[in-house]
Amino acid sequence: MCEANAYLRRGNREELVLEAVDKLIPGPGQITMINIFGEQKILKAKILELSLVDHKIILGENND
Amino acid sequence: MCEANAYLRRGNREELVLEAVDKLIPGPGQITMINIFGEQKILKAKILELSLVDHKIILGENND
């Protein structure tokens, strides 16, 4: 399986917010993620970087 | 390897724009992608959806 883990970057730290993300849908000011277990999470965040070979989605806080 | 193919959605069609994307970095009004072969592509686009289990990144034209 080729899902990725989503991390929220806060300063120098990266906190795991959802593992094994399959779907990610950006919306206005927020991001909806659904993982392979069917868990859904909506965060006020934006995508900073995807690094798919490393299975990482890096999100940043949305200050808009 | 868990890279994904990037497609640009135009109306009902999805055109392949870059295969085997590893890194994707959104910037103001554009997206930078680098694939596992080291090819880099910069597109005026935004992320519409990631579907990682299907290895798909769906982009949309950026009309901002």
mmCIF file of C-alpha atoms in Angstrom:
data_model
loop_
_atom_site.group_PDB
_atom_site.id
_atom_site.type_symbol
_atom_site.label_atom_id
_atom_site.label_comp_id
_atom_site.label_asym_id
_atom_site.label_seq_id
_atom_site.Cartn_x
_atom_site.Cartn_y
_atom_site.Cartn_z
ATOM 1 C CA MET A 1 0.000 0.000 0.000
ATOM 2 C CA CYS A 2 1.201 3.453 -0.820
ATOM 3 C CA GLU A 3 -0.478 5.642 1.675
ATOM 4 C CA ALA A 4 1.486 8.341 3.546
ATOM 5 C CA ASN A 5 1.544 9.717 7.066
ATOM 6 C CA ALA A 6 0.425 13.308 7.560
ATOM 7 C CA TYR A 7 2.455 15.526 9.871
ATOM 8 C CA LEU A 8 1.710 19.051 11.048
ATOM 9 C CA ARG A 9 4.820 21.208 11.208
ATOM 10 C CA ARG A 10 4.882 23.608 14.153
ATOM 11 C CA GLY A 11 8.166 25.470 14.398
ATOM 12 C CA ASN A 12 10.883 22.823 14.345
ATOM 13 C CA ARG A 13 8.572 19.946 15.302
ATOM 14 C CA GLU A 14 6.447 17.683 13.161
ATOM 15 C CA GLU A 15 3.447 16.094 14.871
ATOM 16 C CA LEU A 16 1.798 13.055 13.362
ATOM 17 C CA VAL A 17 -1.834 13.968 12.716
ATOM 18 C CA LEU A 18 -3.085 11.005 10.674
ATOM 19 C CA GLU A 19 -1.420 7.781 9.601
ATOM 20 C CA ALA A 20 -1.943 5.883 6.392
ATOM 21 C CA VAL A 21 -3.662 8.695 4.488
ATOM 22 C CA ASP A 22 -5.234 7.619 1.212
ATOM 23 C CA LYS A 23 -7.313 10.635 0.115
ATOM 24 C CA LEU A 24 -6.499 14.269 0.729
ATOM 25 C CA ILE A 25 -8.765 17.029 -0.513
ATOM 26 C CA PRO A 26 -7.793 20.675 0.013
ATOM 27 C CA GLY A 27 -10.694 23.031 0.582
ATOM 28 C CA PRO A 28 -10.897 26.732 1.371
ATOM 29 C CA GLY A 29 -8.691 27.160 4.461
ATOM 30 C CA GLN A 30 -8.797 23.490 5.392
ATOM 31 C CA ILE A 31 -7.787 20.016 4.367
ATOM 32 C CA THR A 32 -9.876 16.855 4.502
ATOM 33 C CA MET A 33 -7.996 13.581 4.833
ATOM 34 C CA ILE A 34 -9.296 10.034 4.832
ATOM 35 C CA ASN A 35 -7.057 7.134 5.693
ATOM 36 C CA ILE A 36 -7.111 3.492 4.630
ATOM 37 C CA PHE A 37 -9.015 2.608 7.829
ATOM 38 C CA GLY A 38 -11.832 4.999 6.906
ATOM 39 C CA GLU A 39 -10.930 7.585 9.538
ATOM 40 C CA GLN A 40 -11.562 11.147 8.419
ATOM 41 C CA LYS A 41 -9.843 14.241 9.730
ATOM 42 C CA ILE A 42 -10.420 17.872 8.786
ATOM 43 C CA LEU A 43 -7.684 20.330 9.702
ATOM 44 C CA LYS A 44 -7.222 24.057 9.257
ATOM 45 C CA ALA A 45 -3.977 23.566 7.435
ATOM 46 C CA LYS A 46 -2.260 23.772 4.084
ATOM 47 C CA ILE A 47 0.108 21.442 2.289
ATOM 48 C CA LEU A 48 3.735 22.465 2.672
ATOM 49 C CA GLU A 49 5.294 19.482 0.949
ATOM 50 C CA LEU A 50 4.645 15.940 -0.196
ATOM 51 C CA SER A 51 7.484 13.476 -0.062
ATOM 52 C CA LEU A 52 5.852 10.338 -1.354
ATOM 53 C CA VAL A 53 8.865 8.045 -1.493
ATOM 54 C CA ASP A 54 9.291 8.814 2.236
ATOM 55 C CA HIS A 55 5.511 8.389 2.772
ATOM 56 C CA LYS A 56 5.237 11.884 4.217
ATOM 57 C CA ILE A 57 2.695 14.649 3.849
ATOM 58 C CA ILE A 58 3.869 17.808 5.607
ATOM 59 C CA LEU A 59 1.144 20.253 6.572
ATOM 60 C CA GLY A 60 1.451 23.747 7.962
ATOM 61 C CA GLU A 61 -0.907 25.729 10.118
ATOM 62 C CA ASN A 62 -3.202 27.936 8.131
ATOM 63 C CA ASN A 63 -3.027 31.460 9.418
ATOM 64 C CA ASP A 64 -5.199 33.002 6.722
ATOM 65 C CA MET B 1 8.245 2.681 -4.605
ATOM 66 C CA CYS B 2 5.298 4.786 -3.650
ATOM 67 C CA GLU B 3 5.397 7.654 -6.017
ATOM 68 C CA ALA B 4 2.230 8.864 -7.788
ATOM 69 C CA ASN B 5 1.352 10.127 -11.240
ATOM 70 C CA ALA B 6 0.226 13.740 -11.546
ATOM 71 C CA TYR B 7 -2.746 14.530 -13.780
ATOM 72 C CA LEU B 8 -4.139 17.917 -14.773
ATOM 73 C CA ARG B 9 -7.924 17.941 -14.881
ATOM 74 C CA ARG B 10 -9.366 20.029 -17.714
ATOM 75 C CA GLY B 11 -13.126 19.706 -17.930
ATOM 76 C CA ASN B 12 -13.879 15.997 -18.053
ATOM 77 C CA ARG B 13 -10.359 14.983 -19.088
ATOM 78 C CA GLU B 14 -7.300 14.210 -17.028
ATOM 79 C CA GLU B 15 -3.955 14.685 -18.772
ATOM 80 C CA LEU B 16 -0.846 13.051 -17.374
ATOM 81 C CA VAL B 17 1.638 15.822 -16.628
ATOM 82 C CA LEU B 18 4.369 13.993 -14.709
ATOM 83 C CA GLU B 19 4.847 10.345 -13.821
ATOM 84 C CA ALA B 20 6.411 8.930 -10.695
ATOM 85 C CA VAL B 21 6.249 12.126 -8.634
ATOM 86 C CA ASP B 22 8.198 11.968 -5.398
ATOM 87 C CA LYS B 23 8.225 15.571 -4.124
ATOM 88 C CA LEU B 24 5.490 18.133 -4.572
ATOM 89 C CA ILE B 25 5.813 21.636 -3.163
ATOM 90 C CA PRO B 26 2.944 24.115 -3.534
ATOM 91 C CA GLY B 27 3.984 27.732 -3.953
ATOM 92 C CA PRO B 28 2.052 30.923 -4.570
ATOM 93 C CA GLY B 29 -0.054 30.165 -7.657
ATOM 94 C CA GLN B 30 2.094 27.257 -8.766
ATOM 95 C CA ILE B 31 3.239 23.764 -7.915
ATOM 96 C CA THR B 32 6.748 22.367 -8.175
ATOM 97 C CA MET B 33 7.044 18.615 -8.686
ATOM 98 C CA ILE B 34 10.127 16.428 -8.838
ATOM 99 C CA ASN B 35 9.922 12.820 -9.863
ATOM 100 C CA ILE B 36 12.038 9.808 -8.968
ATOM 101 C CA PHE B 37 14.066 10.311 -12.169
ATOM 102 C CA GLY B 38 15.044 13.833 -11.102
ATOM 103 C CA GLU B 39 12.790 15.567 -13.628
ATOM 104 C CA GLN B 40 11.308 18.803 -12.330
ATOM 105 C CA LYS B 41 8.129 20.436 -13.522
ATOM 106 C CA ILE B 42 6.561 23.706 -12.400
ATOM 107 C CA LEU B 43 2.905 24.223 -13.240
ATOM 108 C CA LYS B 44 0.419 27.008 -12.630
ATOM 109 C CA ALA B 45 -1.956 24.677 -10.877
ATOM 110 C CA LYS B 46 -3.435 23.715 -7.545
ATOM 111 C CA ILE B 47 -4.047 20.370 -5.895
ATOM 112 C CA LEU B 48 -7.619 19.176 -6.286
ATOM 113 C CA GLU B 49 -7.190 15.753 -4.727
ATOM 114 C CA LEU B 50 -4.634 13.149 -3.737
ATOM 115 C CA SER B 51 -5.580 9.515 -4.029
ATOM 116 C CA LEU B 52 -2.433 7.802 -2.866
ATOM 117 C CA VAL B 53 -3.607 4.200 -2.886
ATOM 118 C CA ASP B 54 -4.460 4.777 -6.573
ATOM 119 C CA HIS B 55 -1.099 6.587 -7.077
ATOM 120 C CA LYS B 56 -2.891 9.691 -8.341
ATOM 121 C CA ILE B 57 -2.353 13.392 -7.810
ATOM 122 C CA ILE B 58 -5.136 15.399 -9.437
ATOM 123 C CA LEU B 59 -4.287 19.002 -10.238
ATOM 124 C CA GLY B 60 -6.542 21.778 -11.478
ATOM 125 C CA GLU B 61 -5.738 24.844 -13.498
ATOM 126 C CA ASN B 62 -5.072 27.863 -11.374
ATOM 127 C CA ASN B 63 -7.219 30.735 -12.513
ATOM 128 C CA ASP B 64 -6.240 33.111 -9.713
#
